[in-house]
Amino acid sequence: MKLRSFAIRLFAACMLALALPLTADERVKDERVKVVTSFSILGDLTQEIGGDRIQLTNLVGADEDAHVYQPTPDDGRALLAADLIIANGLGFEPWLYRLVESTETSAQVVEATRGVLPIWLEEDGEKVPDPHAWQNLANARIYIANITQALSNAAPAHAAYFAEQEQAYAERLAELLADARSEIERLEPSQRNVVTSHDAFGYLGQAYGLNFVAPQGLSTETEPSAQEVAALIRQIRESGIGAVFVENIRDPRLIRQIAEEGGAVVGGTLYSDALASEGPASSYLGMYRHNITTLAEALRTAAATP
Ligand code: ZN
């Protein structure tokens, strides 16, 4: 009996030691804003603005498909521990909103697309917004403004720091925008038709005057039918679509088959809804530069060899 109560007291003492006040270093670390982002592109943009003042947990990682993501219990715990949740919005990540509801997290949910002018498309008789707004650099400028605002609201003491980070990043965006324009503007009208796996590049097409078609719609949830694939192959043959691209988040086999049957070349890999896990496309700016360069090169070459 005595031995047991000693053990209990020892245990209690250990717990007390664990609960001792944090050291100064640990306190600084603890004051970082806990932010959860839904997918890798938002994760990168948020880290660029938040720097060392935030503690970031990103849910859907590099090369992963956020449309069909299945949240894990760890994701639920991350939402519960968060001060701030940053989502894309425009219907991109319905699972996140379900998870916010089921966990009853008290964290604020902010949409990075707030203020973006959406592209509306008709899908199954319904008008739906295209969620892939990050594929336009002008929208990325809106994303970082919203992220900066959200972080500053969550941690007003760091607002000046976040504003500086935003300014520096905006300059890099502007540089990339100038490069992207000069790459694309050299393409002839006949070189501006592109096929990708799913409809992820509407905003990029709108920004630079490229026409994107895809066998799959805005989401990757439903597979294209045989008729849809056959119609696309006919379109490639008849309208002289220059190049066909695979996406990092999709199985490349269907696109390879479409290219072969349509007599088009596979122009390379485009990063649609996720960053690369390594290499130059593992940041938003690197990803965008890669996409523009890959598109421009393939479209020029495809037209040169009819
Ligand atoms: Zn997508």
CSV table of C-alpha atoms and ligand atoms in Angstrom, one decimal:
chain,number,residue,atom,x,y,z
A,1,MET,CA,0.0,0.0,0.0
A,2,LYS,CA,2.7,2.4,1.0
A,3,LEU,CA,4.8,1.5,-2.0
A,4,ARG,CA,1.8,2.2,-4.2
A,5,SER,CA,1.1,5.6,-2.8
A,6,PHE,CA,4.8,6.5,-3.2
A,7,ALA,CA,4.6,5.5,-6.8
A,8,ILE,CA,1.5,7.7,-7.3
A,9,ARG,CA,3.3,10.6,-5.6
A,10,LEU,CA,6.4,10.0,-7.8
A,11,PHE,CA,4.2,10.0,-10.9
A,12,ALA,CA,2.5,13.2,-9.8
A,13,ALA,CA,5.9,14.9,-9.2
A,14,CYS,CA,7.0,13.9,-12.7
A,15,MET,CA,3.8,15.3,-14.2
A,16,LEU,CA,4.4,18.5,-12.3
A,17,ALA,CA,7.9,18.7,-13.6
A,18,LEU,CA,6.6,18.3,-17.2
A,19,ALA,CA,4.1,21.1,-16.6
A,20,LEU,CA,6.8,23.6,-15.4
A,21,PRO,CA,6.8,27.0,-17.0
A,22,LEU,CA,8.4,27.2,-20.5
A,23,THR,CA,11.8,28.7,-21.0
A,24,ALA,CA,12.0,32.0,-22.8
A,25,ASP,CA,13.0,30.3,-26.1
A,26,GLU,CA,10.1,27.9,-25.8
A,27,ARG,CA,7.7,30.8,-25.2
A,28,VAL,CA,8.8,32.6,-28.3
A,29,LYS,CA,8.3,29.4,-30.3
A,30,ASP,CA,4.9,29.0,-28.7
A,31,GLU,CA,3.7,32.5,-29.7
A,32,ARG,CA,3.9,31.7,-33.4
A,33,VAL,CA,0.5,31.7,-35.1
A,34,LYS,CA,-0.7,28.1,-35.7
A,35,VAL,CA,-1.9,28.1,-39.3
A,36,VAL,CA,-3.4,25.2,-41.3
A,37,THR,CA,-3.5,25.4,-45.1
A,38,SER,CA,-5.5,23.1,-47.3
A,39,PHE,CA,-3.0,22.3,-50.1
A,40,SER,CA,0.6,22.7,-51.1
A,41,ILE,CA,0.3,25.9,-53.2
A,42,LEU,CA,-1.4,27.7,-50.4
A,43,GLY,CA,1.1,26.3,-47.9
A,44,ASP,CA,4.0,27.7,-49.9
A,45,LEU,CA,2.4,31.2,-50.3
A,46,THR,CA,1.5,31.3,-46.6
A,47,GLN,CA,5.0,30.3,-45.5
A,48,GLU,CA,6.5,33.0,-47.7
A,49,ILE,CA,4.4,35.6,-45.9
A,50,GLY,CA,4.5,34.1,-42.5
A,51,GLY,CA,8.2,33.3,-42.4
A,52,ASP,CA,9.4,32.4,-38.9
A,53,ARG,CA,6.4,33.9,-37.2
A,54,ILE,CA,4.0,31.1,-38.0
A,55,GLN,CA,3.8,27.4,-37.4
A,56,LEU,CA,2.4,25.9,-40.6
A,57,THR,CA,0.6,22.6,-41.1
A,58,ASN,CA,-0.3,21.9,-44.7
A,59,LEU,CA,-2.9,19.1,-45.3
A,60,VAL,CA,-2.7,18.0,-49.0
A,61,GLY,CA,0.9,17.6,-49.9
A,62,ALA,CA,3.0,17.9,-53.0
A,63,ASP,CA,1.9,15.9,-56.1
A,64,GLU,CA,-1.4,15.0,-54.3
A,65,ASP,CA,-4.9,15.6,-55.6
A,66,ALA,CA,-6.9,18.0,-53.4
A,67,HIS,CA,-10.2,17.4,-55.2
A,68,VAL,CA,-10.5,13.8,-54.0
A,69,TYR,CA,-8.6,14.1,-50.7
A,70,GLN,CA,-9.6,11.9,-47.7
A,71,PRO,CA,-8.8,13.8,-44.4
A,72,THR,CA,-7.0,11.8,-41.7
A,73,PRO,CA,-7.5,12.0,-37.9
A,74,ASP,CA,-4.3,14.0,-37.7
A,75,ASP,CA,-5.8,16.6,-40.0
A,76,GLY,CA,-8.7,16.9,-37.6
A,77,ARG,CA,-6.3,17.4,-34.7
A,78,ALA,CA,-4.4,20.1,-36.7
A,79,LEU,CA,-7.7,22.0,-37.2
A,80,LEU,CA,-8.5,21.8,-33.5
A,81,ALA,CA,-5.0,23.2,-32.5
A,82,ALA,CA,-5.1,25.9,-35.2
A,83,ASP,CA,-5.5,29.7,-34.7
A,84,LEU,CA,-6.2,30.2,-38.4
A,85,ILE,CA,-7.2,28.0,-41.3
A,86,ILE,CA,-6.5,29.1,-44.9
A,87,ALA,CA,-8.6,27.6,-47.6
A,88,ASN,CA,-8.7,28.2,-51.4
A,89,GLY,CA,-12.5,28.4,-51.6
A,90,LEU,CA,-14.6,28.4,-54.8
A,91,GLY,CA,-15.6,24.8,-54.1
A,92,PHE,CA,-12.0,23.4,-54.3
A,93,GLU,CA,-11.9,21.6,-51.0
A,94,PRO,CA,-15.4,20.6,-49.8
A,95,TRP,CA,-13.8,18.0,-47.4
A,96,LEU,CA,-12.1,20.8,-45.5
A,97,TYR,CA,-15.4,22.5,-44.7
A,98,ARG,CA,-16.9,19.2,-43.6
A,99,LEU,CA,-13.9,18.7,-41.3
A,100,VAL,CA,-14.1,22.2,-39.8
A,101,GLU,CA,-17.8,21.5,-39.0
A,102,SER,CA,-17.2,18.0,-37.5
A,103,THR,CA,-14.2,19.1,-35.4
A,104,GLU,CA,-16.0,22.3,-34.2
A,105,THR,CA,-12.7,24.0,-34.3
A,106,SER,CA,-12.7,27.6,-33.0
A,107,ALA,CA,-10.1,28.6,-35.6
A,108,GLN,CA,-11.0,31.3,-38.1
A,109,VAL,CA,-11.4,30.1,-41.7
A,110,VAL,CA,-10.2,32.5,-44.4
A,111,GLU,CA,-10.5,32.0,-48.1
A,112,ALA,CA,-7.5,33.0,-50.2
A,113,THR,CA,-9.7,33.6,-53.2
A,114,ARG,CA,-11.8,36.3,-51.5
A,115,GLY,CA,-12.0,39.2,-54.0
A,116,VAL,CA,-11.0,37.1,-57.0
A,117,LEU,CA,-13.2,37.4,-60.1
A,118,PRO,CA,-14.2,33.8,-60.8
A,119,ILE,CA,-14.5,32.1,-64.1
A,120,TRP,CA,-17.9,30.4,-64.2
A,121,LEU,CA,-18.4,27.2,-66.1
A,122,GLU,CA,-21.3,24.9,-66.7
A,123,GLU,CA,-20.9,21.5,-65.3
A,124,ASP,CA,-23.8,19.0,-65.4
A,125,GLY,CA,-26.3,21.8,-66.0
A,126,GLU,CA,-25.1,23.9,-63.1
A,127,LYS,CA,-23.0,27.1,-63.1
A,128,VAL,CA,-20.0,26.5,-61.0
A,129,PRO,CA,-16.9,28.7,-60.3
A,130,ASP,CA,-13.5,27.4,-61.5
A,131,PRO,CA,-11.5,27.0,-58.3
A,132,HIS,CA,-8.0,27.0,-59.9
A,133,ALA,CA,-7.6,30.7,-59.5
A,134,TRP,CA,-3.9,30.4,-58.5
A,135,GLN,CA,-3.1,29.7,-62.2
A,136,ASN,CA,-3.2,33.5,-62.8
A,137,LEU,CA,-0.4,35.5,-61.3
A,138,ALA,CA,-2.7,38.5,-60.8
A,139,ASN,CA,-4.9,36.3,-58.6
A,140,ALA,CA,-1.8,35.1,-56.6
A,141,ARG,CA,-1.3,38.8,-55.7
A,142,ILE,CA,-4.9,38.7,-54.3
A,143,TYR,CA,-4.1,35.5,-52.4
A,144,ILE,CA,-1.0,37.0,-50.7
A,145,ALA,CA,-3.0,40.1,-49.8
A,146,ASN,CA,-5.7,37.9,-48.1
A,147,ILE,CA,-3.1,35.8,-46.4
A,148,THR,CA,-1.2,38.8,-45.1
A,149,GLN,CA,-4.5,40.3,-43.8
A,150,ALA,CA,-5.5,37.0,-42.1
A,151,LEU,CA,-2.1,36.6,-40.4
A,152,SER,CA,-2.0,40.2,-39.3
A,153,ASN,CA,-5.5,39.8,-37.7
A,154,ALA,CA,-4.4,36.6,-36.0
A,155,ALA,CA,-1.1,38.2,-34.7
A,156,PRO,CA,-1.3,42.0,-34.8
A,157,ALA,CA,2.2,42.2,-33.2
A,158,HIS,CA,3.8,40.8,-36.3
A,159,ALA,CA,1.7,42.9,-38.8
A,160,ALA,CA,4.6,45.0,-40.0
A,161,TYR,CA,6.7,41.9,-40.6
A,162,PHE,CA,4.0,40.3,-42.6
A,163,ALA,CA,3.5,43.4,-44.7
A,164,GLU,CA,7.3,43.5,-45.5
A,165,GLN,CA,7.2,39.8,-46.5
A,166,GLU,CA,4.2,40.5,-48.7
A,167,GLN,CA,5.9,43.5,-50.4
A,168,ALA,CA,9.0,41.4,-51.2
A,169,TYR,CA,6.9,38.5,-52.6
A,170,ALA,CA,4.8,40.9,-54.7
A,171,GLU,CA,8.0,42.1,-56.4
A,172,ARG,CA,9.0,38.5,-57.3
A,173,LEU,CA,5.4,38.0,-58.6
A,174,ALA,CA,5.7,41.1,-60.8
A,175,GLU,CA,9.1,39.9,-62.2
A,176,LEU,CA,7.6,36.5,-63.1
A,177,LEU,CA,4.6,38.1,-64.7
A,178,ALA,CA,6.8,40.1,-67.0
A,179,ASP,CA,8.8,37.0,-68.0
A,180,ALA,CA,5.6,34.9,-68.5
A,181,ARG,CA,4.1,37.6,-70.8
A,182,SER,CA,7.2,37.8,-73.0
A,183,GLU,CA,7.5,34.0,-73.2
A,184,ILE,CA,3.8,33.5,-74.3
A,185,GLU,CA,3.4,36.6,-76.5
A,186,ARG,CA,5.8,35.2,-79.1
A,187,LEU,CA,3.3,32.3,-79.9
A,188,GLU,CA,1.2,32.5,-83.0
A,189,PRO,CA,-2.6,32.1,-82.7
A,190,SER,CA,-2.3,28.7,-84.3
A,191,GLN,CA,0.1,27.6,-81.5
A,192,ARG,CA,-2.2,28.4,-78.7
A,193,ASN,CA,-4.3,25.3,-78.3
A,194,VAL,CA,-3.4,23.0,-75.4
A,195,VAL,CA,-4.8,19.7,-74.0
A,196,THR,CA,-4.4,18.8,-70.3
A,197,SER,CA,-5.9,16.0,-68.1
A,198,HIS,CA,-8.5,18.1,-66.3
A,199,ASP,CA,-9.8,21.7,-66.6
A,200,ALA,CA,-7.2,23.3,-64.3
A,201,PHE,CA,-5.8,26.0,-66.5
A,202,GLY,CA,-8.7,28.2,-67.4
A,203,TYR,CA,-7.2,31.2,-65.5
A,204,LEU,CA,-3.8,30.8,-67.1
A,205,GLY,CA,-5.5,30.6,-70.5
A,206,GLN,CA,-7.5,33.7,-69.8
A,207,ALA,CA,-4.4,35.6,-68.7
A,208,TYR,CA,-2.3,34.8,-71.7
A,209,GLY,CA,-4.7,34.0,-74.5
A,210,LEU,CA,-4.2,30.2,-74.6
A,211,ASN,CA,-7.1,27.7,-75.2
A,212,PHE,CA,-7.1,24.8,-72.9
A,213,VAL,CA,-9.3,21.7,-73.4
A,214,ALA,CA,-9.4,18.6,-71.2
A,215,PRO,CA,-11.1,15.2,-71.1
A,216,GLN,CA,-12.0,15.8,-67.4
A,217,GLY,CA,-13.9,18.8,-65.9
A,218,LEU,CA,-13.1,21.2,-63.1
A,219,SER,CA,-12.8,18.3,-60.6
A,220,THR,CA,-11.0,15.0,-60.9
A,221,GLU,CA,-13.8,13.2,-59.2
A,222,THR,CA,-15.5,11.7,-62.2
A,223,GLU,CA,-13.6,9.9,-65.0
A,224,PRO,CA,-14.3,11.0,-68.6
A,225,SER,CA,-16.6,8.7,-70.7
A,226,ALA,CA,-15.4,6.9,-73.8
A,227,GLN,CA,-17.4,9.3,-75.9
A,228,GLU,CA,-15.8,12.3,-74.3
A,229,VAL,CA,-12.3,10.9,-74.9
A,230,ALA,CA,-13.2,10.1,-78.6
A,231,ALA,CA,-14.6,13.6,-79.1
A,232,LEU,CA,-11.4,15.1,-77.7
A,233,ILE,CA,-9.2,12.9,-80.0
A,234,ARG,CA,-11.3,14.1,-83.0
A,235,GLN,CA,-10.9,17.7,-81.9
A,236,ILE,CA,-7.1,17.3,-81.7
A,237,ARG,CA,-7.0,15.7,-85.2
A,238,GLU,CA,-9.3,18.3,-86.8
A,239,SER,CA,-8.3,21.6,-85.1
A,240,GLY,CA,-4.5,21.0,-85.0
A,241,ILE,CA,-4.0,21.1,-81.2
A,242,GLY,CA,-0.3,21.5,-80.9
A,243,ALA,CA,0.6,19.8,-77.7
A,244,VAL,CA,-0.9,17.6,-75.0
A,245,PHE,CA,0.4,17.7,-71.4
A,246,VAL,CA,0.3,15.4,-68.4
A,247,GLU,CA,-0.3,16.7,-64.9
A,248,ASN,CA,1.6,15.9,-61.8
A,249,ILE,CA,-1.5,14.9,-59.9
A,250,ARG,CA,-3.0,12.7,-62.5
A,251,ASP,CA,-2.3,9.3,-64.0
A,252,PRO,CA,-0.5,10.1,-67.3
A,253,ARG,CA,-1.8,7.0,-69.2
A,254,LEU,CA,-5.1,8.5,-70.6
A,255,ILE,CA,-3.3,11.6,-71.8
A,256,ARG,CA,-0.6,9.5,-73.5
A,257,GLN,CA,-3.3,7.5,-75.3
A,258,ILE,CA,-5.1,10.7,-76.4
A,259,ALA,CA,-1.9,12.2,-77.7
A,260,GLU,CA,-1.1,9.0,-79.6
A,261,GLU,CA,-4.5,8.6,-81.2
A,262,GLY,CA,-4.8,12.3,-82.0
A,263,GLY,CA,-1.4,12.5,-83.5
A,264,ALA,CA,-0.1,15.1,-81.0
A,265,VAL,CA,3.1,15.2,-79.0
A,266,VAL,CA,3.2,15.0,-75.2
A,267,GLY,CA,4.8,18.3,-74.3
A,268,GLY,CA,5.8,17.5,-70.8
A,269,THR,CA,4.3,17.7,-67.3
A,270,LEU,CA,2.4,20.7,-66.0
A,271,TYR,CA,1.8,21.3,-62.3
A,272,SER,CA,-1.9,22.0,-61.9
A,273,ASP,CA,-3.2,21.6,-58.4
A,274,ALA,CA,-0.1,20.8,-56.4
A,275,LEU,CA,3.6,21.7,-56.2
A,276,ALA,CA,6.4,19.2,-57.0
A,277,SER,CA,7.8,17.3,-54.0
A,278,GLU,CA,11.3,18.4,-55.1
A,279,GLY,CA,13.1,20.5,-57.7
A,280,PRO,CA,12.3,23.9,-59.2
A,281,ALA,CA,8.5,23.3,-59.2
A,282,SER,CA,8.4,22.8,-55.4
A,283,SER,CA,7.6,26.4,-54.8
A,284,TYR,CA,4.7,28.4,-56.3
A,285,LEU,CA,7.0,30.8,-58.3
A,286,GLY,CA,9.1,27.9,-59.5
A,287,MET,CA,6.0,25.9,-60.5
A,288,TYR,CA,4.6,28.8,-62.4
A,289,ARG,CA,7.8,29.4,-64.3
A,290,HIS,CA,8.1,25.7,-65.1
A,291,ASN,CA,4.5,25.6,-66.5
A,292,ILE,CA,5.0,28.7,-68.7
A,293,THR,CA,8.4,27.6,-70.0
A,294,THR,CA,7.1,24.0,-70.7
A,295,LEU,CA,4.0,25.3,-72.5
A,296,ALA,CA,5.9,27.9,-74.6
A,297,GLU,CA,8.6,25.4,-75.6
A,298,ALA,CA,6.3,22.6,-76.5
A,299,LEU,CA,3.8,24.8,-78.4
A,300,ARG,CA,6.6,26.4,-80.5
A,301,THR,CA,8.1,23.0,-81.3
A,302,ALA,CA,4.8,21.3,-82.1
A,303,ALA,CA,3.9,23.9,-84.6
A,304,ALA,CA,7.4,23.8,-86.2
A,305,THR,CA,7.0,20.1,-87.0
A,306,PRO,CA,3.5,19.6,-88.4
B,1,ZN,ZN,-8.1,20.7,-60.2
